[in-house]
Coordinates of C-alpha atoms and ligand atoms in Angstrom, one line a residue:
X413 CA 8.7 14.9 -19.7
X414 CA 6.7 12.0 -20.4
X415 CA 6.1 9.4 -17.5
X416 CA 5.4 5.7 -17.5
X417 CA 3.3 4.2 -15.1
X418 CA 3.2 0.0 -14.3
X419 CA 0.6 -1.2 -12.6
X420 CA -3.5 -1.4 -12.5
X421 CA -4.9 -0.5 -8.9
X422 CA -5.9 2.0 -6.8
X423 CA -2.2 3.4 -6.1
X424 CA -1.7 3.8 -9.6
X425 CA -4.7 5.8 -10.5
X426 CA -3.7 7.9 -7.7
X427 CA 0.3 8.0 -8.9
X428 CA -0.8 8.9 -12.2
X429 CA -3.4 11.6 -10.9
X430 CA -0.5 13.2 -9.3
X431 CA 2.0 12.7 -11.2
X432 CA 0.0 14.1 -14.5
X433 CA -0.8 17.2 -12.3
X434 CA 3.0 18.4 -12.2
X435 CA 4.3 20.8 -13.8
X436 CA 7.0 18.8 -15.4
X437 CA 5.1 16.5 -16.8
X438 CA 3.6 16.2 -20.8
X439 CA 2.0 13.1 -20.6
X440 CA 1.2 9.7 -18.5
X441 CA 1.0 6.4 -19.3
X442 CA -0.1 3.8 -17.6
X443 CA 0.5 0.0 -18.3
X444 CA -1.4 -1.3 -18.3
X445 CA -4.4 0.7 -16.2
X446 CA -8.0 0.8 -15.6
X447 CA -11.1 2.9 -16.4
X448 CA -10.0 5.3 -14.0
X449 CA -6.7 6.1 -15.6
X450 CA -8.4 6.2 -19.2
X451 CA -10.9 8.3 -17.7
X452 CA -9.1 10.8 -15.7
X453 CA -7.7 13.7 -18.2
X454 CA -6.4 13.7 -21.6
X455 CA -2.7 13.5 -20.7
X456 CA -3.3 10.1 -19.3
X457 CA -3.5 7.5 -21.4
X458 CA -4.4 3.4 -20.8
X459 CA -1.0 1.0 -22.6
X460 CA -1.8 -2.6 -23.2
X461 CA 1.2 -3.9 -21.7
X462 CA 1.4 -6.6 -18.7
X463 CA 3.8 -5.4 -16.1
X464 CA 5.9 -8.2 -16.2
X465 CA 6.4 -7.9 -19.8
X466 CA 9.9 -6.0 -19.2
X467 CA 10.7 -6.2 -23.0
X468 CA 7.5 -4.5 -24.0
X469 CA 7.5 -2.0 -21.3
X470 CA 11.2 -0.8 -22.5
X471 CA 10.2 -0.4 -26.2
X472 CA 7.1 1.5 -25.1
X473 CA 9.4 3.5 -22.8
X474 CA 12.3 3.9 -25.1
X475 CA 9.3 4.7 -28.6
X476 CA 7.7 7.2 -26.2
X477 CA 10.1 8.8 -24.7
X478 CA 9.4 8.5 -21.0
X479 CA 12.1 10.2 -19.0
X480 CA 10.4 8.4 -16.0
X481 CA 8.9 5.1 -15.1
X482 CA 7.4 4.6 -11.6
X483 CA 6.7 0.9 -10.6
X484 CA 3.2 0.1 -8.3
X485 CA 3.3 -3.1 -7.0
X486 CA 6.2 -5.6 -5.6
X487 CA 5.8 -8.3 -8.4
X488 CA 7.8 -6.3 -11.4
X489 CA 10.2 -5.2 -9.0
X490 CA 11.1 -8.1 -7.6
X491 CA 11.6 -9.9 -10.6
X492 CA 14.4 -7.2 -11.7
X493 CA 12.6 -4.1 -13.3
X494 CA 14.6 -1.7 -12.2
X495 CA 18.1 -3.6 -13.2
X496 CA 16.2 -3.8 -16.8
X497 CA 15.6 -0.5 -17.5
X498 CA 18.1 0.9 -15.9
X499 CA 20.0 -1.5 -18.4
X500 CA 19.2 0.5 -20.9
X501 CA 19.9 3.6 -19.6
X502 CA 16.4 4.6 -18.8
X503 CA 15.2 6.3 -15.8
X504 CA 13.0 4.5 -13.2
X505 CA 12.0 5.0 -9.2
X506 CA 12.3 1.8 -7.2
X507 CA 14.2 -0.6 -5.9
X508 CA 16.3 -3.2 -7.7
X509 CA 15.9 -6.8 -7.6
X510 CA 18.7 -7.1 -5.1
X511 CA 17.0 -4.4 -2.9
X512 CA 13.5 -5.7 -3.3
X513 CA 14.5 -8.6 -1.3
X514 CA 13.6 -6.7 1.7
X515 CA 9.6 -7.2 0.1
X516 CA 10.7 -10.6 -1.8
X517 CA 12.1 -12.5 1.0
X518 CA 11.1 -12.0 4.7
X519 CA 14.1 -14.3 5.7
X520 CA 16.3 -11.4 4.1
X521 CA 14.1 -9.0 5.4
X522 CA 14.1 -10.5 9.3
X523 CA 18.4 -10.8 8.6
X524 CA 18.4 -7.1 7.6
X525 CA 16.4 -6.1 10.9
X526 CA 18.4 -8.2 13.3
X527 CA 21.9 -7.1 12.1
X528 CA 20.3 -3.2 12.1
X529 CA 19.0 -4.0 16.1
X530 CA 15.9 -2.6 14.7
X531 CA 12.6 -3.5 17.0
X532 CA 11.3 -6.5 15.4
X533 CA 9.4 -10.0 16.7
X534 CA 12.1 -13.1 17.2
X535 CA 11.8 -15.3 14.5
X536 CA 13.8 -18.6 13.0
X537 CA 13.8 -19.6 9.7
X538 CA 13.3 -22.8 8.5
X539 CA 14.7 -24.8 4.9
X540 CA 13.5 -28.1 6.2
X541 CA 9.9 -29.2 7.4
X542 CA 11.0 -31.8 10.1
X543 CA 13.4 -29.2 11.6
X544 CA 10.5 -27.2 11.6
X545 CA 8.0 -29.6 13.3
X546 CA 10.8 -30.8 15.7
X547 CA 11.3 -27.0 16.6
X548 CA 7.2 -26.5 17.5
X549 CA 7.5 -29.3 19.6
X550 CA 8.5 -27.7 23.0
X551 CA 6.8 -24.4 21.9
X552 CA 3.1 -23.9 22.6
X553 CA 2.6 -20.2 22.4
X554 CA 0.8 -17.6 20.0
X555 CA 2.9 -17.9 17.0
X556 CA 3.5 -16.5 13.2
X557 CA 4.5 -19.0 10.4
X558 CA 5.3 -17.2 6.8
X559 CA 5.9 -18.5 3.7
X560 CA 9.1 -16.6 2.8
X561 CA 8.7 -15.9 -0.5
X562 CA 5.9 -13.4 -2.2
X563 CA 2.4 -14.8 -1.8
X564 CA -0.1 -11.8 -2.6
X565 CA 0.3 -10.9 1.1
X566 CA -1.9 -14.5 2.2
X567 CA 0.9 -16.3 3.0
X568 CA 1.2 -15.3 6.6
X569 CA -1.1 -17.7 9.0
X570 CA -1.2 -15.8 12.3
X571 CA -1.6 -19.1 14.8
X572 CA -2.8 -19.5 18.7
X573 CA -1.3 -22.8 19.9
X574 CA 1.0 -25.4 19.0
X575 CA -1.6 -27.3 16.5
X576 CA -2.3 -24.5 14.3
X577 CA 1.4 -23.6 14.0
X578 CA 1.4 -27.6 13.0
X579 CA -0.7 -27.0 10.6
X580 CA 0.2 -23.9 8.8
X581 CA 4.0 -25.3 8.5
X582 CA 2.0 -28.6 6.8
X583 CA 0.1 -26.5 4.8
X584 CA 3.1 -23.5 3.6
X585 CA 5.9 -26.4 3.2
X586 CA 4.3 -29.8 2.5
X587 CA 1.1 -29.0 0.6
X588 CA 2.8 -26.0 -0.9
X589 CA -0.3 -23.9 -1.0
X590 CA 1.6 -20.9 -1.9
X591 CA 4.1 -22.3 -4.2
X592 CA 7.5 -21.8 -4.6
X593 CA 7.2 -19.1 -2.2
X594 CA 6.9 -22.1 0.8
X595 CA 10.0 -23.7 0.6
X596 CA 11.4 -21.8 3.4
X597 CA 9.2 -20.3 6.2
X598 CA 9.8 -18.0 9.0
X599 CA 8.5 -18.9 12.5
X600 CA 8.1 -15.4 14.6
X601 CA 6.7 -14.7 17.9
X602 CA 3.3 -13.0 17.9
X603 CA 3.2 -9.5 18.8
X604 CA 0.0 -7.8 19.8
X605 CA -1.1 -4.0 19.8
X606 CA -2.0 -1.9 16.6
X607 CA -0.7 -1.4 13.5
X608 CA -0.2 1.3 11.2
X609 CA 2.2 1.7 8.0
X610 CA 4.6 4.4 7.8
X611 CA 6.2 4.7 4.6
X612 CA 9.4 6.9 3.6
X613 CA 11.2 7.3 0.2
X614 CA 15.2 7.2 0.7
X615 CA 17.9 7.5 -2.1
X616 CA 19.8 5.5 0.4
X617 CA 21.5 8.3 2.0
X618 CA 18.7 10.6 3.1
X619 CA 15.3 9.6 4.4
X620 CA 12.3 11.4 3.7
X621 CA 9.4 10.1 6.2
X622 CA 5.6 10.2 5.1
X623 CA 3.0 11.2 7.5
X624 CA 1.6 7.7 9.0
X625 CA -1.3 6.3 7.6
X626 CA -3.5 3.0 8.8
X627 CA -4.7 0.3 6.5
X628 CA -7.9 -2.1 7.4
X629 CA -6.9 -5.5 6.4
X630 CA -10.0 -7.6 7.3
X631 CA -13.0 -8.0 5.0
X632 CA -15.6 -6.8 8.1
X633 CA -16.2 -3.9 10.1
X634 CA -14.3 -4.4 14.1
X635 CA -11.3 -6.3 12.0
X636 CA -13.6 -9.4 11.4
X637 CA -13.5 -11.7 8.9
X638 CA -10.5 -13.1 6.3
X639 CA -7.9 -10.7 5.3
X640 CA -7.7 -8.7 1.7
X641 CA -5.8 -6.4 0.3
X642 CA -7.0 -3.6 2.3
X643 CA -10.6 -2.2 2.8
X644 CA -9.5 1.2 3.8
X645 CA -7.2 3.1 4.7
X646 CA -6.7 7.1 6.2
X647 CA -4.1 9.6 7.1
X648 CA -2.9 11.1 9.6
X649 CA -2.8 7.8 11.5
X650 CA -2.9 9.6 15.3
X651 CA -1.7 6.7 17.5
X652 CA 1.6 7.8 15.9
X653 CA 2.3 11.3 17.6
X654 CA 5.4 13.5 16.0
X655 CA 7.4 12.4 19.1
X656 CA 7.0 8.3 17.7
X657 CA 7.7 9.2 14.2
X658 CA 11.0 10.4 15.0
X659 CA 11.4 7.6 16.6
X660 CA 10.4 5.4 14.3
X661 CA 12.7 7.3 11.8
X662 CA 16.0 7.1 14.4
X663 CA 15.6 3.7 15.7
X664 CA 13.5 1.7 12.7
X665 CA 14.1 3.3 9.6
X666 CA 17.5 5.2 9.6
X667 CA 19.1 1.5 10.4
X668 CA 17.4 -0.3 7.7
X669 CA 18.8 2.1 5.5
X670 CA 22.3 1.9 6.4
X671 CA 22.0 -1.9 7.0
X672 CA 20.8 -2.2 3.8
X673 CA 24.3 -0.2 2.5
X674 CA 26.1 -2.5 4.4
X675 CA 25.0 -5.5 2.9
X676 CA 26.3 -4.1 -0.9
X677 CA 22.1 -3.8 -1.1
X678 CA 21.2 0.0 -1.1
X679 CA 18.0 0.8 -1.6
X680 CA 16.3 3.7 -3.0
X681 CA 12.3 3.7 -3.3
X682 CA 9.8 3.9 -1.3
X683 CA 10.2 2.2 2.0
X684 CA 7.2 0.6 4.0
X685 CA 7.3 -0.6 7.4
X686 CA 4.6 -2.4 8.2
X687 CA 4.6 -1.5 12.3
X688 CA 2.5 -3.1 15.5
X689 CA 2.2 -0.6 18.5
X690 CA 3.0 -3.0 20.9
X691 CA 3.5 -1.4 24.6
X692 CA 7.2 -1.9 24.2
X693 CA 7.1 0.2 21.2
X694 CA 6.8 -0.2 17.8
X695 CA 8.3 -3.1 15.9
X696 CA 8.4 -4.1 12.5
X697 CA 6.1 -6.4 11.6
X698 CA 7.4 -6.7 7.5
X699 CA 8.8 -4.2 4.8
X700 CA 7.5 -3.2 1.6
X701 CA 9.2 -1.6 -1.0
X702 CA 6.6 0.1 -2.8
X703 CA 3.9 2.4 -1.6
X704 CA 0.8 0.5 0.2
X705 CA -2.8 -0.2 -1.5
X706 CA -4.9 1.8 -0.7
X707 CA -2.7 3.9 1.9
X708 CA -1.3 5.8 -1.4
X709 CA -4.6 6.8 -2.1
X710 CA -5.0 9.4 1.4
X711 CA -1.5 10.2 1.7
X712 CA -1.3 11.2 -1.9
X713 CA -4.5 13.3 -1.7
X714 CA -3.0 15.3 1.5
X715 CA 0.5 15.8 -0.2
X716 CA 1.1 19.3 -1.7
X717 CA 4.8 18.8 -2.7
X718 CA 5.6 17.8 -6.6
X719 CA 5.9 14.2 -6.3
X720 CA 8.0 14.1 -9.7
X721 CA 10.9 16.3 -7.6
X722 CA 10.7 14.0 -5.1
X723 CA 11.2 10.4 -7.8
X724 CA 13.7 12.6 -9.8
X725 CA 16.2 13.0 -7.0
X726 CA 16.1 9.8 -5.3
X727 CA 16.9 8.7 -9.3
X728 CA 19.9 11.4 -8.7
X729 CA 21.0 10.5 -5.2
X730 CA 19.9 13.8 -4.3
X731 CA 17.0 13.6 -1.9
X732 CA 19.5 16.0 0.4
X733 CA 18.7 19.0 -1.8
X734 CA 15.0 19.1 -2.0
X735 CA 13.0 20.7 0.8
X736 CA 10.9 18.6 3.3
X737 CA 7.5 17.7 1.8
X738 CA 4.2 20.1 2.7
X739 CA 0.9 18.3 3.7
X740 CA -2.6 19.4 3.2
X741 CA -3.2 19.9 7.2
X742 CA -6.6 18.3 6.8
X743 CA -7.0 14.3 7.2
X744 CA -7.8 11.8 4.4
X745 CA -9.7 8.9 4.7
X746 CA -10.2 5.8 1.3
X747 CA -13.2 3.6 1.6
X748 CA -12.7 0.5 -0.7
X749 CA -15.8 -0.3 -2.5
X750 CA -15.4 -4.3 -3.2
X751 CA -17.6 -6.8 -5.7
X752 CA -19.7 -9.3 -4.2
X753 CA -18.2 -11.7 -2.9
X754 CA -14.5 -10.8 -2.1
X755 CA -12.0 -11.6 -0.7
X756 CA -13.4 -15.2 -1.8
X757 CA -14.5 -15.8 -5.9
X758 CA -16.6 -12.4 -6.8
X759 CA -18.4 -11.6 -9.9
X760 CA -17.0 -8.9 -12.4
X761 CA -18.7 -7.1 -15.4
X762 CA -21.1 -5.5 -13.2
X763 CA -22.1 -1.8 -14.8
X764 CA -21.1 0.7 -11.9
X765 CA -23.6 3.4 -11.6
X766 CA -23.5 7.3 -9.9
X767 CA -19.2 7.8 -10.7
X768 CA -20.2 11.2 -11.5
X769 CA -22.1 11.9 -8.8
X770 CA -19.5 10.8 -6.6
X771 CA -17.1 13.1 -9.0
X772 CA -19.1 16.2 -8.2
X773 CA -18.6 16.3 -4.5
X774 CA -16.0 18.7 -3.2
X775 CA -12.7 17.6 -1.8
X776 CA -13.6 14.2 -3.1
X777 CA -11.5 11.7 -5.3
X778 CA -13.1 8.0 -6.4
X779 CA -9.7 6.2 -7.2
X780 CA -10.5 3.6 -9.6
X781 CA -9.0 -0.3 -9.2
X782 CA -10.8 -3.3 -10.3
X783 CA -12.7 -1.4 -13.3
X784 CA -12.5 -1.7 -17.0
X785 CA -14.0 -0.1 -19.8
X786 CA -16.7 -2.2 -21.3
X787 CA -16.0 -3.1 -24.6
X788 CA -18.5 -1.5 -27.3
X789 CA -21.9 -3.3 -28.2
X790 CA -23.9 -2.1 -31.1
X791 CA -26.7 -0.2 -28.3
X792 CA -29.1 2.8 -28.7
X793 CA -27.1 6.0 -27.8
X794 CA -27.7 7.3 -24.0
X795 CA -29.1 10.7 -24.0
X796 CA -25.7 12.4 -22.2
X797 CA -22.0 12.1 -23.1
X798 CA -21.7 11.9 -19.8
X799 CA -23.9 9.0 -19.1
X800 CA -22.4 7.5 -22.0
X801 CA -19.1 7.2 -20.2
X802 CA -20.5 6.3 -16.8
X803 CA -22.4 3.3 -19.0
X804 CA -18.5 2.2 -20.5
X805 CA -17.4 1.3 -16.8
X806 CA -18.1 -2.1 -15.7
X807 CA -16.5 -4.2 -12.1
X808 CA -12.9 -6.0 -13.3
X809 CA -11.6 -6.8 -9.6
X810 CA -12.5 -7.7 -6.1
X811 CA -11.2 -4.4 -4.8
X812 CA -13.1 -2.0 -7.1
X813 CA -12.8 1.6 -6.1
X814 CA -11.3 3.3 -3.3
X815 CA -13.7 6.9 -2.3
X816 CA -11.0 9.5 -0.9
X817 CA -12.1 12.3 0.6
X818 CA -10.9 15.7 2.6
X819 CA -12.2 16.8 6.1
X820 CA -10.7 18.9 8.8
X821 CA -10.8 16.1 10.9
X822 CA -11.0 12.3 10.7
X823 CA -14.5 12.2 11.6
X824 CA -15.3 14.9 8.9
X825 CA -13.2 13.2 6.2
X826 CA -15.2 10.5 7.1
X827 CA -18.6 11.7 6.9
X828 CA -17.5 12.8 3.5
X829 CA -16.1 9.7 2.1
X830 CA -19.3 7.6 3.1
X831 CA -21.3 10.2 1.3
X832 CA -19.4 10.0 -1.4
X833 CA -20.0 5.9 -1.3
X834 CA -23.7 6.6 -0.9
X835 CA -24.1 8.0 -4.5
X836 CA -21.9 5.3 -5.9
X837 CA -24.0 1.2 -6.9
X838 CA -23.6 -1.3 -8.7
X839 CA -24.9 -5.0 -8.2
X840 CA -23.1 -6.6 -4.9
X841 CA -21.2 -3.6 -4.2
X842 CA -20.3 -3.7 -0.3
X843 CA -17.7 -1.8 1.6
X844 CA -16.6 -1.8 5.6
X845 CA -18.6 1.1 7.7
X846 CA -16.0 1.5 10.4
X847 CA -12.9 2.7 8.1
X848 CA -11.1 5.8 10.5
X849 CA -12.5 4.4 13.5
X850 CA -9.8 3.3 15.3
X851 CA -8.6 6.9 15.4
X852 CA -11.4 8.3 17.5
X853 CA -10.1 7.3 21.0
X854 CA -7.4 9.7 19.7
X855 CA -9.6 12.1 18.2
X856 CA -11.8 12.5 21.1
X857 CA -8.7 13.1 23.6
X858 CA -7.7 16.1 21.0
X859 CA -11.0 17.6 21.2
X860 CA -11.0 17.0 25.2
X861 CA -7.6 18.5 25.4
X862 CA -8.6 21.5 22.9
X863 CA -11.4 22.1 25.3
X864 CA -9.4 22.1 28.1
X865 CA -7.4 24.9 26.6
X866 CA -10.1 26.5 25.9
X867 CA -11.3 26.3 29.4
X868 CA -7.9 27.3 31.2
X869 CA -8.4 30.1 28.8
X870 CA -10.8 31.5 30.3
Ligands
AMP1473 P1 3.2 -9.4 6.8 O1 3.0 -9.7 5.3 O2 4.5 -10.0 7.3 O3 3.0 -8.0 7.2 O4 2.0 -10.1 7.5 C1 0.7 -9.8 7.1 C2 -0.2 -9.5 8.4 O5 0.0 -10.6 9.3 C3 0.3 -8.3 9.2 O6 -0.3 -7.1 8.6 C4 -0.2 -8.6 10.5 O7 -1.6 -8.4 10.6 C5 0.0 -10.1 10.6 N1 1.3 -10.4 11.2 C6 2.5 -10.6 10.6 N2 3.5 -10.8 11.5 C7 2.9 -10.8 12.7 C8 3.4 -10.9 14.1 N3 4.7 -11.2 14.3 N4 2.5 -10.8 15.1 C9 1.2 -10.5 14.8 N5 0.7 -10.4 13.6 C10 1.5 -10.5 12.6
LIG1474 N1 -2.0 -2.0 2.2 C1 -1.1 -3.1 2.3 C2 -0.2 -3.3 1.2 O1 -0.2 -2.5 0.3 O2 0.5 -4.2 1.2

């Protein structure tokens, strides 16, 4: 079978990575890529098609025959992918438009979660700015105002007091500084704790949970500085224990599901809650409905199952008969390497140097995202083939690569994806030094508690 991939980040280098690796696959295409797709093997192969260019992306599909098409990122499937190709009788994993609400809107996503009684923070919405204002009035505590629509994930302004809640309704619904995506906002209570992202693929009638992973949405190391995209991200996430998952799956995700039945809105996909620990539990802090940047990246590395059996039978509505997925028992852990400059403007075209390097350490994966192949300029030939390609890739994106790498624990998955990001250079390139951190508290208890086995051993 031939597969179609949409998108042009980190968790699509890694989908097609995987994907092109099983056994039921011929060959991958991604549209419309980067270097590290048209780098990675011969059966994957770069398409110059944007991914909301539905049209093209179906003739490509239909021309090359790809009995599967796996969608990255929120913006195609929230404009209606999945109800195009599936159209025209062509087979595709995600959610359709209807369902991708739960991503597009967070007013529909907040409605969902209240009628489910899942854990969530209270929240009104708003259609009008007055009613909005009138609202803050009597309220001067730590408060969320969101932009309902998509808005790249910035347009959430996480607020202290009365005045800044002001401000950021001003600045959502009057100066419209995300768009369209402002004329309604959601006004939530603040919760506090930590969060971590546990993501599960349903066919709407079965659930099939991932193992937790955490993202690092700040620029700086200690969570300083504005948010990105995500400067790391690693998995197992330990503040969730097997005990909290199931949890998580009884009480968060199970009624999502059937709420979203309910509504005449089923979803099938991959389902990402967005969680904050607080110390009344976990609650839902906002949905996805495609796999996180760059938490695909660790949790892909540590799953062993065929993801392609998985994406076939939620396609089938037959998650039920396919055994529970097996995980590399070792952690992961993704250091993103970024261009100078982000999250802010940042320079691109800079020639990245050591990918090879990188390439050659064991239980080590450099995902690729803002890279391109530079285009070819009548130069003297490099001594290597090898250095010839390393030479072709060039910066394209704030977010450049994400460095994945294996340990037995955290600490040593770690240690080996910061070595990894030692050999790798290029002018500007910075990346956070703390990614995994947050796990040690947990780490350390294992080891103490391990110990104390040990020691009531003897
Ligand atoms: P969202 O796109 O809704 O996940 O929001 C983006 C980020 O804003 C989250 O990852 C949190 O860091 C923060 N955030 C959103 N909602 C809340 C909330 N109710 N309390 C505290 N932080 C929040
Ligand atoms: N890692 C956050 C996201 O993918 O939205």
């Amino acid at each position: 079978m031939n597969v179609l991939i949409i998108g042009s980040g980190g968790r699509e280098h890694a989908l097609s990575w995987k994907i092109a690796a099983s056994p039921l696959v011929n060959r991958v295409f991604v549209a419309p890529g980067n270097a590290g797709t048209a780098t990675e093997s011969d059966d994957i192969e770069n398409v110059e098609i944007n991914e909301l260019d539905f049209a093209a992306l179906i003739k490509f599909a239909k021309q090359n025959k790809a009995g599967l098409t796996v969608v990255g990122s929120e913006t195609p499937l929230c404009a209606g992918i999945v109800d195009a190709f599936n159209s025209e009788n062509l087979r595709i994993f995600g959610p359709d438009k209807a369902a991708a609400q739960l991503e597009g809107s967070k007013s529909f996503c907040k409605d969902i979660l209240h009628r489910g009684d899942v854990p969530t923070a209270s929240y009104n919405v708003f259609n009008d700015y007055n009613d909005a204002i009138q609202y803050l009035q009597n309220r001067d505590v730590p408060l969320v105002v969101k932009a309902d629509g998509l808005a790249a994930g910035k347009g959430v302004i996480v607020c202290r007091n009365r005045s800044e809640a002001i401000d950021a309704v001003y600045r959502i619904q009057k100066r419209r500084e995300f768009g369209d995506a402002g004329k309604k906002i959601v006004i939530e209570e603040r919760l506090d704790g930590e969060e971590v992202s546990v993501l599960a693929i349903t066919d709407g009638k079965t659930i099939l949970t991932l193992q937790p992973a955490q993202d690092h949405k700040a620029a700086h190391d200690g969570d300083a500085g504005p948010n990105t995209g995500g400067m790391g991200a690693y998995s197992p996430a330990p503040i969730v224990d097997d005990k909290m998952l199931q949890w998580i799956e009884e009480r968060i995700l199970v009624p999502t599901v059937h709420t979203m039945n309910s509504n005449n809105t089923p979803f099938k996909g991959v389902l990402y809650a967005g969680l904050m620990i607080t110390k009344q539990g976990p609650k839902v802090l906002e949905y996805n409905v495609r796999f996180g940047d760059p938490e695909c990246q660790p949790l892909l590395m540590r799953l062993r199952t065929d993801i392609v059996e998985i994406f076939e039978a939620v396609i089938d509505g037959k998650l039920n008969k396919i055994s529970l997925p097996e995980w590399d028992k070792r952690s992961a852990v993704c250091v993103v390497m970024a261009s100078k400059g982000y999250p802010g403007e940042y320079s691109k075209g800079d020639e990245i140097r050591g990918l090879n390097d990188a390439a050659n350490l064991p239980d080590t994966k450099v995902f690729h995202a803002g890279t391109t192949l530079k285009k070819n300029e009548s130069k003297p030939l490099p001594e290597t083939a090898e250095k010839q390609t390393e030479k072709q890739i060039v910066t394209n994106g704030g977010r450049v690569l994400g460095v994945t790498a294996l340990g037995k624990t955290i600490s040593d998955a770690k240690l080996a994806a910061y070595t990894a990001v030692k050999k790798i250079r290029w002018d500007g390139a910075w990346c956070r030094k703390d990614i995994s951190d947050k796990a040690n508290k947990y780490e350390n208890l294992e080891n103490k508690n391990e110990t104390k086995e040990d020691e009531d051993k003897v």
